[in-house]
mmCIF file of C-alpha atoms and ligand atoms in Angstrom:
data_model
loop_
_atom_site.group_PDB
_atom_site.id
_atom_site.type_symbol
_atom_site.label_atom_id
_atom_site.label_comp_id
_atom_site.label_asym_id
_atom_site.label_seq_id
_atom_site.Cartn_x
_atom_site.Cartn_y
_atom_site.Cartn_z
ATOM 1 C CA MET A 28 149.163 40.941 -106.098
ATOM 2 C CA SER A 29 150.464 44.066 -104.460
ATOM 3 C CA ALA A 30 152.175 43.939 -101.104
ATOM 4 C CA THR A 31 149.856 46.605 -99.767
ATOM 5 C CA ARG A 32 146.792 44.562 -100.519
ATOM 6 C CA LYS A 33 148.253 41.493 -98.814
ATOM 7 C CA GLU A 34 149.339 43.446 -95.824
ATOM 8 C CA GLY A 35 145.839 44.790 -95.466
ATOM 9 C CA VAL A 36 144.177 41.468 -95.144
ATOM 10 C CA TYR A 37 146.006 39.514 -92.551
ATOM 11 C CA SER A 38 147.601 41.045 -89.555
ATOM 12 C CA ARG A 39 150.965 40.408 -88.010
ATOM 13 C CA ARG A 40 149.768 40.258 -84.444
ATOM 14 C CA PHE A 41 151.618 37.052 -83.728
ATOM 15 C CA ALA A 42 154.971 37.288 -82.107
ATOM 16 C CA ALA A 43 158.092 35.392 -83.083
ATOM 17 C CA SER A 44 157.513 33.082 -80.125
ATOM 18 C CA ASP A 45 154.884 31.160 -82.085
ATOM 19 C CA ALA A 46 155.398 27.432 -82.150
ATOM 20 C CA ALA A 47 156.667 26.860 -85.681
ATOM 21 C CA SER A 48 160.064 28.330 -86.068
ATOM 22 C CA SER A 49 162.168 27.729 -89.150
ATOM 23 C CA VAL A 50 161.594 27.029 -92.792
ATOM 24 C CA VAL A 51 164.229 24.697 -94.193
ATOM 25 C CA PRO A 52 164.413 23.735 -97.847
ATOM 26 C CA PRO A 53 163.517 20.017 -98.188
ATOM 27 C CA ASN A 54 166.986 18.959 -99.368
ATOM 28 C CA ASP A 55 169.026 21.047 -96.994
ATOM 29 C CA SER A 56 172.068 19.067 -95.972
ATOM 30 C CA PRO A 57 174.504 19.748 -93.132
ATOM 31 C CA ALA A 58 177.311 18.754 -95.480
ATOM 32 C CA ASP A 59 176.559 21.846 -97.557
ATOM 33 C CA SER A 60 179.809 23.691 -98.303
ATOM 34 C CA ARG A 61 178.477 26.948 -96.896
ATOM 35 C CA PHE A 62 178.803 25.509 -93.400
ATOM 36 C CA HIS A 63 182.544 25.852 -93.770
ATOM 37 C CA ASN A 64 182.375 29.390 -95.047
ATOM 38 C CA PRO A 65 181.227 31.959 -92.486
ATOM 39 C CA ALA A 66 180.366 34.658 -95.050
ATOM 40 C CA ALA A 67 178.334 32.224 -97.146
ATOM 41 C CA LEU A 68 176.679 30.989 -93.984
ATOM 42 C CA ARG A 69 175.687 34.520 -92.999
ATOM 43 C CA ARG A 70 174.323 35.143 -96.486
ATOM 44 C CA ALA A 71 172.458 31.853 -96.460
ATOM 45 C CA SER A 72 170.923 32.452 -93.071
ATOM 46 C CA LEU A 73 169.824 35.881 -94.233
ATOM 47 C CA VAL A 74 168.177 34.312 -97.276
ATOM 48 C CA GLU A 75 166.551 31.656 -95.106
ATOM 49 C CA THR A 76 165.319 34.234 -92.615
ATOM 50 C CA THR A 77 163.751 36.212 -95.435
ATOM 51 C CA ALA A 78 162.226 33.078 -96.967
ATOM 52 C CA LYS A 79 160.926 32.030 -93.571
ATOM 53 C CA ARG A 80 159.403 35.419 -92.917
ATOM 54 C CA SER A 81 157.629 35.538 -96.250
ATOM 55 C CA MET A 82 156.422 31.930 -96.012
ATOM 56 C CA MET A 83 155.035 32.587 -92.529
ATOM 57 C CA GLN A 84 153.059 35.478 -93.965
ATOM 58 C CA GLU A 85 151.586 33.638 -96.933
ATOM 59 C CA PRO A 86 147.772 33.760 -96.884
ATOM 60 C CA VAL A 87 145.798 30.783 -95.577
ATOM 61 C CA LEU A 88 142.082 30.404 -96.188
ATOM 62 C CA VAL A 89 140.100 29.763 -92.992
ATOM 63 C CA LEU A 90 136.891 27.732 -93.239
ATOM 64 C CA ASN A 91 134.201 27.450 -90.620
ATOM 65 C CA ALA A 92 133.388 23.956 -89.311
ATOM 66 C CA THR A 93 130.734 23.881 -92.075
ATOM 67 C CA TYR A 94 133.402 24.471 -94.804
ATOM 68 C CA GLU A 95 132.112 27.993 -95.351
ATOM 69 C CA PRO A 96 135.067 30.336 -96.066
ATOM 70 C CA ILE A 97 135.171 32.963 -93.330
ATOM 71 C CA ASN A 98 138.552 34.583 -93.263
ATOM 72 C CA VAL A 99 142.091 34.812 -94.545
ATOM 73 C CA THR A 100 144.953 34.605 -92.119
ATOM 74 C CA ALA A 101 148.738 34.175 -92.305
ATOM 75 C CA VAL A 102 150.589 30.836 -92.173
ATOM 76 C CA ARG A 103 151.978 31.756 -88.764
ATOM 77 C CA ARG A 104 148.535 32.238 -87.218
ATOM 78 C CA ALA A 105 147.116 29.196 -89.025
ATOM 79 C CA MET A 106 149.882 26.982 -87.615
ATOM 80 C CA VAL A 107 149.104 28.179 -84.105
ATOM 81 C CA LEU A 108 145.451 27.215 -84.610
ATOM 82 C CA LEU A 109 146.526 23.781 -85.882
ATOM 83 C CA LEU A 110 148.937 23.190 -83.013
ATOM 84 C CA LYS A 111 146.308 24.223 -80.479
ATOM 85 C CA GLY A 112 143.902 21.723 -82.013
ATOM 86 C CA VAL A 113 141.393 24.468 -82.819
ATOM 87 C CA ALA A 114 141.561 23.793 -86.544
ATOM 88 C CA GLN A 115 142.605 21.054 -88.919
ATOM 89 C CA ALA A 116 144.420 21.382 -92.221
ATOM 90 C CA GLU A 117 142.314 20.740 -95.316
ATOM 91 C CA GLU A 118 144.912 21.629 -97.963
ATOM 92 C CA MET A 119 148.692 21.778 -97.726
ATOM 93 C CA HIS A 120 151.604 23.374 -99.545
ATOM 94 C CA ASN A 121 154.605 21.218 -100.357
ATOM 95 C CA ALA A 122 156.856 23.321 -98.130
ATOM 96 C CA GLU A 123 157.659 22.320 -94.554
ATOM 97 C CA VAL A 124 158.228 24.353 -91.430
ATOM 98 C CA HIS A 125 160.442 22.975 -88.658
ATOM 99 C CA SER A 126 159.984 23.604 -84.956
ATOM 100 C CA ALA A 127 162.431 22.371 -82.320
ATOM 101 C CA ALA A 128 161.185 18.793 -82.462
ATOM 102 C CA ASN A 129 158.940 18.407 -85.498
ATOM 103 C CA ALA A 130 158.439 19.166 -89.151
ATOM 104 C CA HIS A 131 155.056 20.506 -90.219
ATOM 105 C CA ARG A 132 153.628 20.841 -93.699
ATOM 106 C CA VAL A 133 152.620 24.426 -94.428
ATOM 107 C CA PRO A 134 148.810 24.781 -94.602
ATOM 108 C CA SER A 135 147.001 26.451 -97.484
ATOM 109 C CA VAL A 136 143.425 25.923 -96.234
ATOM 110 C CA ILE A 137 142.397 25.165 -92.629
ATOM 111 C CA ARG A 138 139.023 24.433 -91.063
ATOM 112 C CA LEU A 139 137.864 25.319 -87.561
ATOM 113 C CA LEU A 140 136.737 22.248 -85.643
ATOM 114 C CA ALA A 141 134.007 24.056 -83.692
ATOM 115 C CA TYR A 142 131.411 26.154 -85.516
ATOM 116 C CA ARG A 143 131.944 29.854 -85.003
ATOM 117 C CA HIS A 144 129.111 32.318 -85.366
ATOM 118 C CA ILE A 145 130.250 35.169 -87.617
ATOM 119 C CA PRO A 146 128.328 38.419 -87.172
ATOM 120 C CA GLN A 147 127.118 39.888 -90.468
ATOM 121 C CA GLN A 148 129.397 42.865 -90.236
ATOM 122 C CA SER A 149 132.503 42.165 -88.268
ATOM 123 C CA ARG A 150 134.893 44.374 -90.188
ATOM 124 C CA ALA A 151 136.179 47.399 -88.345
ATOM 125 C CA LEU A 152 135.807 50.732 -90.075
ATOM 126 C CA SER A 153 139.414 51.605 -90.850
ATOM 127 C CA ARG A 154 141.465 53.191 -93.581
ATOM 128 C CA LYS A 155 142.894 49.769 -94.423
ATOM 129 C CA ASN A 156 139.457 48.201 -94.828
ATOM 130 C CA ILE A 157 138.068 51.102 -96.855
ATOM 131 C CA LEU A 158 141.007 50.817 -99.275
ATOM 132 C CA LEU A 159 140.418 47.068 -99.465
ATOM 133 C CA ARG A 160 136.729 47.486 -100.150
ATOM 134 C CA ASP A 161 137.494 50.016 -102.871
ATOM 135 C CA ARG A 162 140.327 47.811 -104.275
ATOM 136 C CA ASN A 163 142.792 50.685 -103.941
ATOM 137 C CA THR A 164 140.852 52.489 -106.649
ATOM 138 C CA CYS A 165 140.166 56.214 -106.440
ATOM 139 C CA GLN A 166 136.371 56.350 -106.454
ATOM 140 C CA PHE A 167 136.367 59.579 -108.476
ATOM 141 C CA CYS A 168 138.923 59.088 -111.269
ATOM 142 C CA GLY A 169 138.802 55.281 -111.255
ATOM 143 C CA ARG A 170 142.574 54.811 -111.224
ATOM 144 C CA VAL A 171 144.336 52.232 -109.052
ATOM 145 C CA PHE A 172 147.030 53.511 -106.664
ATOM 146 C CA PRO A 173 149.368 52.091 -104.018
ATOM 147 C CA SER A 174 147.921 52.629 -100.521
ATOM 148 C CA SER A 175 150.478 55.352 -99.805
ATOM 149 C CA GLU A 176 149.075 57.447 -102.650
ATOM 150 C CA LEU A 177 145.485 57.249 -101.497
ATOM 151 C CA THR A 178 143.604 59.127 -98.849
ATOM 152 C CA LEU A 179 140.070 58.787 -97.526
ATOM 153 C CA ASP A 180 137.485 61.245 -98.787
ATOM 154 C CA HIS A 181 134.305 62.124 -96.924
ATOM 155 C CA VAL A 182 131.767 62.075 -99.777
ATOM 156 C CA VAL A 183 129.638 64.594 -97.896
ATOM 157 C CA PRO A 184 132.366 66.729 -96.260
ATOM 158 C CA ARG A 185 132.625 66.686 -92.487
ATOM 159 C CA SER A 186 132.122 70.458 -92.460
ATOM 160 C CA ARG A 187 128.698 69.796 -93.998
ATOM 161 C CA GLY A 188 127.701 67.173 -91.464
ATOM 162 C CA GLY A 189 129.093 64.148 -93.327
ATOM 163 C CA ARG A 190 129.858 61.279 -91.001
ATOM 164 C CA SER A 191 132.836 58.945 -90.855
ATOM 165 C CA SER A 192 130.977 55.827 -91.901
ATOM 166 C CA TRP A 193 131.216 53.014 -94.449
ATOM 167 C CA GLU A 194 128.600 54.864 -96.507
ATOM 168 C CA ASN A 195 130.395 58.224 -96.493
ATOM 169 C CA LEU A 196 134.092 57.314 -96.791
ATOM 170 C CA VAL A 197 135.779 56.335 -100.039
ATOM 171 C CA ALA A 198 139.303 55.747 -101.325
ATOM 172 C CA CYS A 199 140.470 58.857 -103.145
ATOM 173 C CA CYS A 200 143.729 59.959 -104.782
ATOM 174 C CA TYR A 201 145.307 63.176 -103.525
ATOM 175 C CA ARG A 202 144.650 64.937 -106.789
ATOM 176 C CA CYS A 203 140.897 64.263 -106.758
ATOM 177 C CA ASN A 204 140.771 64.957 -103.023
ATOM 178 C CA ASN A 205 142.351 68.403 -103.545
ATOM 179 C CA SER A 206 140.194 69.367 -106.453
ATOM 180 C CA LYS A 207 137.013 68.201 -104.689
ATOM 181 C CA GLY A 208 137.868 70.249 -101.606
ATOM 182 C CA ASP A 209 134.977 70.985 -99.275
ATOM 183 C CA ARG A 210 132.288 70.193 -101.802
ATOM 184 C CA THR A 211 129.918 67.333 -102.439
ATOM 185 C CA PRO A 212 130.629 65.238 -105.560
ATOM 186 C CA GLU A 213 127.702 66.940 -107.346
ATOM 187 C CA GLU A 214 129.028 70.412 -106.579
ATOM 188 C CA ALA A 215 132.507 69.420 -107.732
ATOM 189 C CA GLY A 216 131.203 67.746 -110.888
ATOM 190 C CA PHE A 217 132.491 64.348 -109.720
ATOM 191 C CA LYS A 218 130.737 61.042 -110.020
ATOM 192 C CA LEU A 219 131.302 58.171 -107.603
ATOM 193 C CA ALA A 220 132.459 54.932 -109.234
ATOM 194 C CA ARG A 221 130.242 52.948 -106.853
ATOM 195 C CA ARG A 222 127.939 53.758 -104.007
ATOM 196 C CA PRO A 223 129.988 53.092 -100.866
ATOM 197 C CA ARG A 224 128.634 50.262 -98.719
ATOM 198 C CA PRO A 225 129.708 48.356 -95.644
ATOM 199 C CA PHE A 226 131.662 45.154 -96.109
ATOM 200 C CA THR A 227 129.249 42.395 -97.026
ATOM 201 C CA LEU A 228 129.680 38.667 -97.318
ATOM 202 C CA HIS A 229 129.861 39.199 -101.066
ATOM 203 C CA THR A 230 132.716 41.715 -100.701
ATOM 204 C CA SER A 231 134.606 39.320 -98.455
ATOM 205 C CA ARG A 232 134.239 36.438 -100.915
ATOM 206 C CA GLN A 233 135.474 38.628 -103.747
ATOM 207 C CA LEU A 234 138.500 39.612 -101.698
ATOM 208 C CA MET A 235 139.248 36.014 -100.737
ATOM 209 C CA ARG A 236 139.194 35.086 -104.421
ATOM 210 C CA MET A 237 141.546 37.932 -105.248
ATOM 211 C CA ILE A 238 143.953 36.986 -102.472
ATOM 212 C CA GLY A 239 143.821 33.294 -103.333
ATOM 213 C CA HIS A 240 143.952 33.561 -107.110
ATOM 214 C CA ARG A 241 147.431 32.031 -107.235
ATOM 215 C CA ASP A 242 146.497 29.067 -105.058
ATOM 216 C CA GLU A 243 144.426 26.456 -106.895
ATOM 217 C CA ARG A 244 143.689 24.734 -103.586
ATOM 218 C CA TRP A 245 141.334 27.540 -102.550
ATOM 219 C CA ARG A 246 139.087 27.264 -105.573
ATOM 220 C CA LYS A 247 136.713 24.540 -104.561
ATOM 221 C CA TYR A 248 135.905 26.325 -101.297
ATOM 222 C CA LEU A 249 135.248 29.660 -102.998
ATOM 223 C CA PHE A 250 133.278 28.266 -105.957
ATOM 224 C CA TYR A 251 134.948 29.737 -108.990
HETATM 225 ZN ZN1 ZN B 308 141.420 60.258 -108.325
#
């Protein structure tokens, strides 16, 4: 899975002050020789900081109280929900996260304890979400690109009254975007890979499956 795709799905809104604070390997021992070697210690803490950061950003599937999958969040955010008593863990990783006083297993799937009504279309119209919907695929040439090599194309150009909407914006590589210019796809001899649509429940499920494909624990909630 590409880093860009991951980054698109769960945000990093949560500050370092969140409750859970350090990931420690299960067999970490204070007698470890690196504690007597400052350079090794610095290296080790750098490695641990990196491991901690990436573990805290691993995706966690969020279920509604009814077990319906509704979202994907990061471990950090999921742990806050657990500690606040808003959610309970349904599936766990083997890894542990340590806060000042306690050790916590890292969640893989959590469930909200109170039912939350999810509006049909709650996704904001944004570049990130358009690229997600289009799976980072240029909708004209059909090739997959990193996010940095994609732009958004107004199918009906703005100069011709095209709006910035889910139905009129698509992921597009710079090459196709340049050659299309200020023309409609028909005028430019281009064909859209798919008709652009707003995010639907179906799109969200597909994305959750893609994000969770490495985690067997998600399967039974996503039915595949
Ligand atoms: Zn293209």
